[in-house]
Amino acid sequence: MSYQGTSSGLISPGFKTKRDTSANRSVAGVWAAMDKRAITVHQERCAKVRNRNVTCLKCAEACTSGCISLVEGTLVVNPTQCVGCGTCATVCPTSALEAHNPTDAELLGACVAAALRSKATGGTAEVALACQPVREALEGLVADDALVPIVCAGRVDESLLLGLAAQGVERVHIVCGDCGYCAQKYALDTAHLVAETARTLLDYWNVPTEITVDSTVPTCAVAPYIAAEQAEAAIDTYFSVKRTCRPILPSDEIFANDIVDNTSSTYQLLRVMKDGTLPHFIPDRRERLLDALACLPAPETDIVLETRLWGTVSIDAKKCSSCRLCATFCPTGSLRKFDLETGEFGIDHTPADCVNCGSCRDICPEEAITLRESVTAADLLSGTYVRHPMIPRAVSLRNNPHQIVDTFRQTFNGDIF
């Protein structure tokens, strides 16, 4: 029983789950380089680091260079392979990976500035983003500052696209070449997925912003006296041979004696809070996305959204053992414990805070949780939560310092040594 209240892809061959010195030459210097140049890894936000039984490997599946590893429970990015494309950060539901090349704020600012220039000269607020190889192919053929630079098309996420729509941008062009000849070709799947998700949300909100992902160079970007066909031909010629982006650090900058073990710091970050749960974090990208939706004309609140971004949890009360592990490991706090003075207890679920990571479903010992990729507009805009009362068990789950031992003793009907 519950009641209402208020308040993909291709698997990268580089993913490993055991120690591999070639993939884990991670370092004090290397971690600093990653933070400054391209990617920050927030261990405490990673669903897989928080609980090894979680199946989420979205970052590794989308990685374009096979640089992501899970080493002894720690998420590692090898900078001798990583090109800083940001695709992993785009698909990560909890923002455990954060892109800095450029940052989200820098990218949004550059896009808004480009749209304003376009509107001032052509009357249409539009922006074109281009990957590194395309910019190299179009050198001398596009106007100054006409193409917003990104390493790869996989860098663009829904919060950017909806943020631009909320600021009145009418068209967004993501320009990429023949990705079949590019070593980062897997990112194209992510770019199309993000564009389709953004279009779905814009359709629900009745916003006409156009989003394209292809090799077409928009007129707003082409230099004077250069035909659009000439620019597209230059892209085709450039991609007639295999292309790849440069890694963040060459291998000769990494030294074997610089290896450090940062596993202990990960566990320190995952210290249990007073309510018996691990720390929660709402990704900034999701906050910005919800803020952008709130700025757009309100849709019908009863419409049901089907996207990759949010989820709705259903708990089978007959199967549920009332352990509340789902709330213990939920990265965002979308699932929270409630305990009333009357003795009632259970779980509150807020769909707007759910990032569809699947942690709750994967770790439920009774397989009592179903996660659906559907939410209503009201769920997102009003912060509605659903309360799932739970059945008291013989062993108290509250204020019991021996909870784990007593639970095992009851489960196995005997003593535990």
CSV table of C-alpha atoms in Angstrom, one decimal:
chain,number,residue,atom,x,y,z
A,1,MET,CA,0.0,0.0,0.0
A,2,SER,CA,1.2,3.5,-0.7
A,3,TYR,CA,-0.3,7.0,-0.5
A,4,GLN,CA,0.6,10.4,-2.0
A,5,GLY,CA,2.3,13.2,0.0
A,6,THR,CA,3.9,16.4,-1.0
A,7,SER,CA,7.1,18.0,0.1
A,8,SER,CA,23.0,1.6,-23.4
A,9,GLY,CA,25.3,1.0,-25.3
A,10,LEU,CA,28.5,-0.6,-26.5
A,11,ILE,CA,30.8,-2.0,-23.8
A,12,SER,CA,34.2,-0.5,-23.7
A,13,PRO,CA,36.9,-3.2,-23.9
A,14,GLY,CA,39.0,-1.3,-21.3
A,15,PHE,CA,36.7,-1.9,-18.3
A,16,LYS,CA,38.3,-4.1,-15.7
A,17,THR,CA,37.2,-5.1,-12.2
A,18,LYS,CA,40.6,-6.3,-10.8
A,19,ARG,CA,44.0,-4.7,-10.3
A,20,ASP,CA,45.7,-3.9,-13.6
A,21,THR,CA,48.8,-1.8,-13.4
A,22,SER,CA,48.5,-0.6,-17.0
A,23,ALA,CA,45.0,0.7,-16.3
A,24,ASN,CA,45.5,1.8,-12.7
A,25,ARG,CA,48.7,3.9,-12.8
A,26,SER,CA,46.7,6.4,-10.8
A,27,VAL,CA,48.7,8.9,-8.9
A,28,ALA,CA,48.8,11.9,-6.7
A,29,GLY,CA,50.0,13.9,-9.8
A,30,VAL,CA,47.7,12.1,-12.2
A,31,TRP,CA,44.6,12.7,-10.0
A,32,ALA,CA,45.5,16.4,-9.9
A,33,ALA,CA,46.0,16.4,-13.7
A,34,MET,CA,42.6,14.8,-14.1
A,35,ASP,CA,40.9,17.3,-11.8
A,36,LYS,CA,42.4,20.3,-13.6
A,37,ARG,CA,42.2,19.2,-17.2
A,38,ALA,CA,39.2,17.0,-17.9
A,39,ILE,CA,37.5,14.7,-15.4
A,40,THR,CA,36.9,14.7,-11.6
A,41,VAL,CA,35.9,11.4,-10.1
A,42,HIS,CA,33.6,11.7,-7.1
A,43,GLN,CA,33.9,8.2,-5.5
A,44,GLU,CA,31.2,8.8,-2.9
A,45,ARG,CA,28.6,9.4,-5.6
A,46,CYS,CA,29.3,6.3,-7.7
A,47,ALA,CA,26.5,3.7,-7.2
A,48,LYS,CA,28.9,0.8,-8.0
A,49,VAL,CA,31.4,2.1,-5.4
A,50,ARG,CA,28.7,2.5,-2.8
A,51,ASN,CA,27.5,-1.1,-3.2
A,52,ARG,CA,29.3,-3.6,-5.4
A,53,ASN,CA,26.0,-5.5,-6.1
A,54,VAL,CA,24.8,-2.5,-8.2
A,55,THR,CA,24.9,-3.4,-11.9
A,56,CYS,CA,25.4,0.2,-13.2
A,57,LEU,CA,28.4,0.3,-15.6
A,58,LYS,CA,27.1,3.1,-17.8
A,59,CYS,CA,30.4,5.1,-17.7
A,60,ALA,CA,32.4,2.1,-18.9
A,61,GLU,CA,29.9,1.1,-21.5
A,62,ALA,CA,29.9,4.6,-23.0
A,63,CYS,CA,33.7,5.3,-22.6
A,64,THR,CA,35.2,6.0,-26.0
A,65,SER,CA,38.8,5.0,-25.2
A,66,GLY,CA,38.5,2.2,-22.6
A,67,CYS,CA,40.1,4.2,-19.8
A,68,ILE,CA,37.6,3.5,-17.0
A,69,SER,CA,38.3,0.7,-14.4
A,70,LEU,CA,36.9,-0.4,-11.1
A,71,VAL,CA,39.9,-1.3,-9.0
A,72,GLU,CA,39.3,-2.8,-5.6
A,73,GLY,CA,36.1,-0.9,-5.2
A,74,THR,CA,37.4,2.4,-6.5
A,75,LEU,CA,36.6,4.1,-9.8
A,76,VAL,CA,39.7,4.9,-11.8
A,77,VAL,CA,40.3,6.8,-15.0
A,78,ASN,CA,43.6,6.3,-16.8
A,79,PRO,CA,44.7,9.7,-18.2
A,80,THR,CA,47.1,8.0,-20.7
A,81,GLN,CA,44.0,6.7,-22.5
A,82,CYS,CA,41.3,9.3,-21.5
A,83,VAL,CA,40.8,12.0,-24.2
A,84,GLY,CA,38.5,14.1,-21.9
A,85,CYS,CA,35.5,13.8,-24.1
A,86,GLY,CA,33.1,13.9,-21.1
A,87,THR,CA,30.8,11.1,-22.5
A,88,CYS,CA,31.2,9.2,-19.2
A,89,ALA,CA,29.9,12.2,-17.3
A,90,THR,CA,27.0,12.6,-19.6
A,91,VAL,CA,25.7,9.0,-19.0
A,92,CYS,CA,26.5,8.8,-15.3
A,93,PRO,CA,23.2,9.1,-13.5
A,94,THR,CA,24.8,10.3,-10.2
A,95,SER,CA,27.4,12.7,-11.6
A,96,ALA,CA,30.2,10.6,-10.1
A,97,LEU,CA,32.2,11.8,-13.1
A,98,GLU,CA,32.4,15.5,-13.7
A,99,ALA,CA,33.7,17.1,-16.9
A,100,HIS,CA,35.9,20.1,-16.9
A,101,ASN,CA,37.0,20.5,-20.5
A,102,PRO,CA,35.1,22.8,-20.4
A,103,THR,CA,33.0,22.9,-17.3
A,104,ASP,CA,29.2,22.9,-17.5
A,105,ALA,CA,29.1,26.6,-16.6
A,106,GLU,CA,31.7,27.5,-19.2
A,107,LEU,CA,30.0,25.5,-21.9
A,108,LEU,CA,26.6,27.1,-21.1
A,109,GLY,CA,28.1,30.6,-21.1
A,110,ALA,CA,29.9,30.0,-24.5
A,111,CYS,CA,26.6,28.7,-26.0
A,112,VAL,CA,24.5,31.6,-24.8
A,113,ALA,CA,27.1,34.1,-26.1
A,114,ALA,CA,27.1,32.4,-29.5
A,115,ALA,CA,23.3,32.4,-29.6
A,116,LEU,CA,23.3,36.1,-28.8
A,117,ARG,CA,25.8,36.8,-31.6
A,118,SER,CA,23.7,34.8,-34.0
A,119,LYS,CA,20.5,36.6,-33.1
A,120,ALA,CA,22.2,40.0,-33.5
A,121,THR,CA,23.4,39.2,-37.0
A,122,GLY,CA,20.9,36.8,-38.4
A,123,GLY,CA,17.8,37.3,-36.3
A,124,THR,CA,17.7,33.7,-35.1
A,125,ALA,CA,19.1,32.6,-31.7
A,126,GLU,CA,21.0,29.5,-32.7
A,127,VAL,CA,24.2,27.9,-31.6
A,128,ALA,CA,26.5,25.3,-33.2
A,129,LEU,CA,28.8,23.0,-31.1
A,130,ALA,CA,31.6,21.1,-32.9
A,131,CYS,CA,33.9,18.3,-31.8
A,132,GLN,CA,37.6,18.7,-31.9
A,133,PRO,CA,38.2,16.8,-35.2
A,134,VAL,CA,35.4,18.8,-37.0
A,135,ARG,CA,37.0,22.1,-35.9
A,136,GLU,CA,40.3,21.0,-37.3
A,137,ALA,CA,38.6,20.0,-40.6
A,138,LEU,CA,36.9,23.4,-40.8
A,139,GLU,CA,39.9,25.6,-40.0
A,140,GLY,CA,39.7,28.7,-42.1
A,141,LEU,CA,36.1,27.9,-43.3
A,142,VAL,CA,34.1,29.1,-40.4
A,143,ALA,CA,33.6,32.5,-38.8
A,144,ASP,CA,35.5,33.4,-35.7
A,145,ASP,CA,33.8,32.0,-32.5
A,146,ALA,CA,31.1,30.5,-34.6
A,147,LEU,CA,31.6,27.0,-33.3
A,148,VAL,CA,31.5,26.3,-29.6
A,149,PRO,CA,34.3,23.9,-28.9
A,150,ILE,CA,33.8,20.5,-27.3
A,151,VAL,CA,36.1,17.5,-27.4
A,152,CYS,CA,33.3,15.2,-28.6
A,153,ALA,CA,29.6,15.2,-29.3
A,154,GLY,CA,29.1,12.9,-26.2
A,155,ARG,CA,29.9,15.9,-24.0
A,156,VAL,CA,26.5,17.5,-24.5
A,157,ASP,CA,23.9,16.6,-21.9
A,158,GLU,CA,20.2,17.3,-21.4
A,159,SER,CA,20.7,20.0,-18.7
A,160,LEU,CA,22.7,22.1,-21.3
A,161,LEU,CA,20.1,21.6,-24.1
A,162,LEU,CA,17.1,22.4,-21.8
A,163,GLY,CA,19.0,25.3,-20.2
A,164,LEU,CA,19.5,26.8,-23.7
A,165,ALA,CA,15.8,26.3,-24.5
A,166,ALA,CA,14.9,28.1,-21.3
A,167,GLN,CA,17.0,31.0,-22.3
A,168,GLY,CA,15.2,31.3,-25.7
A,169,VAL,CA,17.7,29.6,-28.0
A,170,GLU,CA,15.7,28.4,-31.0
A,171,ARG,CA,18.2,26.0,-32.6
A,172,VAL,CA,21.1,23.9,-31.3
A,173,HIS,CA,23.3,22.2,-33.9
A,174,ILE,CA,25.8,19.5,-32.7
A,175,VAL,CA,28.2,19.1,-35.6
A,176,CYS,CA,30.2,15.9,-35.9
A,177,GLY,CA,31.9,14.1,-38.8
A,178,ASP,CA,31.9,10.6,-40.1
A,179,CYS,CA,32.2,8.9,-36.6
A,180,GLY,CA,32.8,5.5,-38.3
A,181,TYR,CA,36.3,6.8,-39.0
A,182,CYS,CA,36.8,8.3,-35.5
A,183,ALA,CA,38.2,6.5,-32.5
A,184,GLN,CA,35.6,8.2,-30.4
A,185,LYS,CA,32.7,6.9,-32.5
A,186,TYR,CA,30.8,5.3,-29.6
A,187,ALA,CA,30.1,8.8,-28.2
A,188,LEU,CA,27.7,9.4,-31.2
A,189,ASP,CA,25.2,7.0,-29.7
A,190,THR,CA,25.3,9.0,-26.5
A,191,ALA,CA,24.8,12.3,-28.4
A,192,HIS,CA,21.8,10.9,-30.2
A,193,LEU,CA,20.3,9.5,-27.0
A,194,VAL,CA,20.7,12.9,-25.2
A,195,ALA,CA,19.2,14.8,-28.2
A,196,GLU,CA,16.2,12.5,-28.3
A,197,THR,CA,15.6,12.7,-24.6
A,198,ALA,CA,15.8,16.5,-24.8
A,199,ARG,CA,13.4,16.6,-27.8
A,200,THR,CA,11.0,14.4,-25.8
A,201,LEU,CA,11.0,16.8,-22.8
A,202,LEU,CA,10.7,19.9,-25.1
A,203,ASP,CA,7.7,18.2,-26.9
A,204,TYR,CA,6.0,17.6,-23.5
A,205,TRP,CA,6.6,21.3,-22.6
A,206,ASN,CA,5.5,22.5,-26.0
A,207,VAL,CA,8.8,24.3,-26.7
A,208,PRO,CA,9.8,24.5,-30.4
A,209,THR,CA,13.6,24.5,-29.9
A,210,GLU,CA,15.3,22.4,-32.7
A,211,ILE,CA,18.1,20.0,-31.9
A,212,THR,CA,20.2,18.3,-34.6
A,213,VAL,CA,23.2,15.9,-34.5
A,214,ASP,CA,24.9,15.5,-37.8
A,215,SER,CA,27.7,16.7,-40.1
A,216,THR,CA,25.7,19.7,-41.5
A,217,VAL,CA,27.4,23.0,-40.9
A,218,PRO,CA,24.8,25.6,-40.1
A,219,THR,CA,24.8,28.8,-42.1
A,220,CYS,CA,25.3,30.8,-38.9
A,221,ALA,CA,28.8,29.3,-38.6
A,222,VAL,CA,30.1,29.4,-42.1
A,223,ALA,CA,32.5,32.2,-42.9
A,224,PRO,CA,31.5,34.9,-45.5
A,225,TYR,CA,32.0,33.8,-49.1
A,226,ILE,CA,32.2,30.1,-48.1
A,227,ALA,CA,29.4,27.8,-49.3
A,228,ALA,CA,28.0,25.3,-46.8
A,229,GLU,CA,28.6,22.6,-49.3
A,230,GLN,CA,32.3,23.5,-49.2
A,231,ALA,CA,32.5,23.2,-45.4
A,232,GLU,CA,30.7,19.8,-45.5
A,233,ALA,CA,33.1,18.5,-48.2
A,234,ALA,CA,36.0,19.5,-46.0
A,235,ILE,CA,34.6,17.4,-43.2
A,236,ASP,CA,34.1,14.4,-45.5
A,237,THR,CA,37.7,14.7,-46.7
A,238,TYR,CA,39.1,15.1,-43.2
A,239,PHE,CA,37.3,12.0,-42.0
A,240,SER,CA,38.3,9.9,-45.0
A,241,VAL,CA,41.1,8.5,-42.8
A,242,LYS,CA,40.9,7.4,-39.2
A,243,ARG,CA,40.9,10.2,-36.6
A,244,THR,CA,41.4,10.2,-32.8
A,245,CYS,CA,41.5,12.7,-30.1
A,246,ARG,CA,44.7,13.1,-28.1
A,247,PRO,CA,44.9,11.6,-24.6
A,248,ILE,CA,45.1,13.9,-21.6
A,249,LEU,CA,48.6,12.8,-20.6
A,250,PRO,CA,51.2,10.9,-22.7
A,251,SER,CA,52.3,7.6,-21.2
A,252,ASP,CA,55.8,9.0,-20.5
A,253,GLU,CA,54.4,11.4,-17.9
A,254,ILE,CA,53.2,8.5,-15.7
A,255,PHE,CA,55.7,6.8,-13.5
A,256,ALA,CA,55.3,3.4,-11.9
A,257,ASN,CA,56.6,4.6,-8.6
A,258,ASP,CA,53.9,7.2,-8.3
A,259,ILE,CA,51.1,4.6,-7.8
A,260,VAL,CA,48.9,5.5,-4.8
A,261,ASP,CA,46.0,3.6,-3.2
A,262,ASN,CA,43.1,5.9,-2.6
A,263,THR,CA,40.7,3.2,-1.5
A,264,SER,CA,40.8,4.2,2.1
A,265,SER,CA,39.8,7.8,1.3
A,266,THR,CA,36.8,6.4,-0.6
A,267,TYR,CA,35.5,4.6,2.5
A,268,GLN,CA,36.2,7.6,4.6
A,269,LEU,CA,33.8,9.6,2.3
A,270,LEU,CA,31.2,6.8,2.6
A,271,ARG,CA,31.0,7.1,6.4
A,272,VAL,CA,27.4,6.1,7.6
A,273,MET,CA,25.2,9.0,8.7
A,274,LYS,CA,23.1,9.2,11.9
A,275,ASP,CA,20.1,7.8,10.2
A,276,GLY,CA,22.0,4.7,9.1
A,277,THR,CA,22.3,5.6,5.5
A,278,LEU,CA,25.3,6.6,3.3
A,279,PRO,CA,25.6,10.3,2.3
A,280,HIS,CA,23.2,11.6,-0.3
A,281,PHE,CA,23.9,13.9,-3.2
A,282,ILE,CA,21.6,15.5,-5.8
A,283,PRO,CA,23.6,16.0,-9.0
A,284,ASP,CA,23.9,19.6,-10.0
A,285,ARG,CA,23.0,18.7,-13.6
A,286,ARG,CA,19.6,17.3,-12.4
A,287,GLU,CA,19.0,20.5,-10.3
A,288,ARG,CA,19.8,22.6,-13.4
A,289,LEU,CA,17.5,20.5,-15.6
A,290,LEU,CA,14.6,20.8,-13.2
A,291,ASP,CA,15.2,24.6,-12.9
A,292,ALA,CA,15.2,24.9,-16.7
A,293,LEU,CA,11.9,22.9,-16.9
A,294,ALA,CA,10.4,25.2,-14.2
A,295,CYS,CA,11.3,28.2,-16.4
A,296,LEU,CA,9.4,26.9,-19.4
A,297,PRO,CA,5.6,27.2,-19.9
A,298,ALA,CA,4.0,24.6,-17.6
A,299,PRO,CA,2.7,21.4,-19.3
A,300,GLU,CA,-0.3,19.4,-18.3
A,301,THR,CA,0.7,18.0,-14.9
A,302,ASP,CA,-0.9,14.6,-15.5
A,303,ILE,CA,1.2,13.7,-18.5
A,304,VAL,CA,3.6,10.8,-18.1
A,305,LEU,CA,7.2,11.3,-19.1
A,306,GLU,CA,9.2,8.3,-20.4
A,307,THR,CA,12.9,9.1,-20.4
A,308,ARG,CA,16.2,7.7,-19.2
A,309,LEU,CA,16.6,10.5,-16.6
A,310,TRP,CA,14.1,9.7,-13.8
A,311,GLY,CA,12.4,6.6,-12.3
A,312,THR,CA,9.5,5.6,-10.2
A,313,VAL,CA,10.0,2.9,-7.5
A,314,SER,CA,7.3,0.2,-6.7
A,315,ILE,CA,7.8,-2.0,-3.6
A,316,ASP,CA,6.0,-5.4,-3.4
A,317,ALA,CA,4.9,-5.4,0.3
A,318,LYS,CA,4.5,-9.2,0.3
A,319,LYS,CA,8.1,-9.7,-0.7
A,320,CYS,CA,9.7,-6.8,1.2
A,321,SER,CA,11.5,-7.8,4.4
A,322,SER,CA,11.5,-4.2,5.7
A,323,CYS,CA,15.3,-4.1,5.8
A,324,ARG,CA,15.4,-0.6,4.1
A,325,LEU,CA,18.7,-1.3,2.4
A,326,CYS,CA,17.3,0.6,-0.6
A,327,ALA,CA,17.3,3.8,1.4
A,328,THR,CA,20.7,3.0,3.0
A,329,PHE,CA,22.4,3.0,-0.4
A,330,CYS,CA,20.3,5.4,-2.5
A,331,PRO,CA,22.8,7.9,-3.8
A,332,THR,CA,20.5,10.9,-4.0
A,333,GLY,CA,18.2,10.4,-1.1
A,334,SER,CA,15.2,9.8,-3.4
A,335,LEU,CA,14.5,6.9,-1.1
A,336,ARG,CA,14.4,8.0,2.6
A,337,LYS,CA,13.5,6.3,5.8
A,338,PHE,CA,10.6,7.5,7.9
A,339,ASP,CA,9.9,6.6,11.5
A,340,LEU,CA,6.8,7.9,13.2
A,341,GLU,CA,6.2,8.2,17.0
A,342,THR,CA,3.2,5.9,16.5
A,343,GLY,CA,5.6,3.1,15.5
A,344,GLU,CA,4.9,3.2,11.8
A,345,PHE,CA,8.0,3.1,9.6
A,346,GLY,CA,8.9,2.6,6.0
A,347,ILE,CA,10.3,4.4,2.9
A,348,ASP,CA,9.4,7.7,1.2
A,349,HIS,CA,10.2,7.9,-2.5
A,350,THR,CA,10.6,11.2,-4.4
A,351,PRO,CA,10.6,10.7,-8.2
A,352,ALA,CA,12.1,14.1,-8.9
A,353,ASP,CA,15.2,13.1,-6.9
A,354,CYS,CA,15.5,9.7,-8.5
A,355,VAL,CA,18.2,9.4,-11.2
A,356,ASN,CA,17.2,5.9,-12.4
A,357,CYS,CA,20.5,4.4,-11.3
A,358,GLY,CA,18.9,1.1,-10.3
A,359,SER,CA,20.7,0.8,-7.0
A,360,CYS,CA,17.6,0.0,-5.0
A,361,ARG,CA,16.4,-2.7,-7.4
A,362,ASP,CA,19.8,-4.3,-7.6
A,363,ILE,CA,20.6,-4.6,-3.9
A,364,CYS,CA,17.1,-5.5,-2.6
A,365,PRO,CA,17.7,-9.0,-1.1
A,366,GLU,CA,14.1,-10.0,-1.7
A,367,GLU,CA,13.8,-8.7,-5.2
A,368,ALA,CA,10.8,-6.7,-4.1
A,369,ILE,CA,11.6,-3.5,-6.0
A,370,THR,CA,10.5,-2.6,-9.5
A,371,LEU,CA,11.9,0.5,-11.2
A,372,ARG,CA,10.0,2.1,-14.0
A,373,GLU,CA,11.3,4.9,-16.4
A,374,SER,CA,8.1,6.9,-16.0
A,375,VAL,CA,7.2,9.9,-14.0
A,376,THR,CA,4.5,12.6,-14.2
A,377,ALA,CA,5.2,16.3,-14.8
A,378,ALA,CA,3.6,16.9,-11.3
A,379,ASP,CA,6.2,14.5,-9.8
A,380,LEU,CA,9.0,16.7,-11.2
A,381,LEU,CA,7.6,20.1,-10.6
A,382,SER,CA,5.9,19.8,-7.2
A,383,GLY,CA,8.3,17.4,-5.4
A,384,THR,CA,5.6,14.8,-4.8
A,385,TYR,CA,6.6,11.8,-2.8
A,386,VAL,CA,5.1,8.3,-2.4
A,387,ARG,CA,5.0,6.7,1.1
A,388,HIS,CA,5.6,3.0,1.4
A,389,PRO,CA,4.7,1.8,4.9
A,390,MET,CA,6.5,-1.4,5.9
A,391,ILE,CA,5.5,-4.4,8.1
A,392,PRO,CA,7.3,-4.6,11.5
A,393,ARG,CA,9.6,-7.6,11.9
A,394,ALA,CA,10.4,-9.7,14.9
A,395,VAL,CA,13.8,-8.2,15.0
A,396,SER,CA,13.7,-4.4,15.5
A,397,LEU,CA,15.3,-2.4,12.7
A,398,ARG,CA,15.3,0.8,14.8
A,399,ASN,CA,17.7,1.7,17.6
A,400,ASN,CA,19.3,-1.7,17.5
A,401,PRO,CA,23.1,-1.7,17.6
A,402,HIS,CA,23.1,-5.5,16.9
A,403,GLN,CA,20.7,-5.2,13.9
A,404,ILE,CA,22.8,-7.1,11.4
A,405,VAL,CA,23.7,-10.0,13.7
A,406,ASP,CA,20.1,-10.3,14.9
A,407,THR,CA,18.8,-10.2,11.4
A,408,PHE,CA,21.1,-13.0,10.3
A,409,ARG,CA,20.3,-15.0,13.4
A,410,GLN,CA,16.6,-14.8,12.5
A,411,THR,CA,17.1,-15.5,8.9
A,412,PHE,CA,19.2,-18.6,9.4
A,413,ASN,CA,17.2,-19.8,12.5
A,414,GLY,CA,20.3,-20.3,14.7
A,415,ASP,CA,23.2,-18.7,16.4
A,416,ILE,CA,25.9,-16.6,14.6
A,417,PHE,CA,29.5,-16.8,15.6
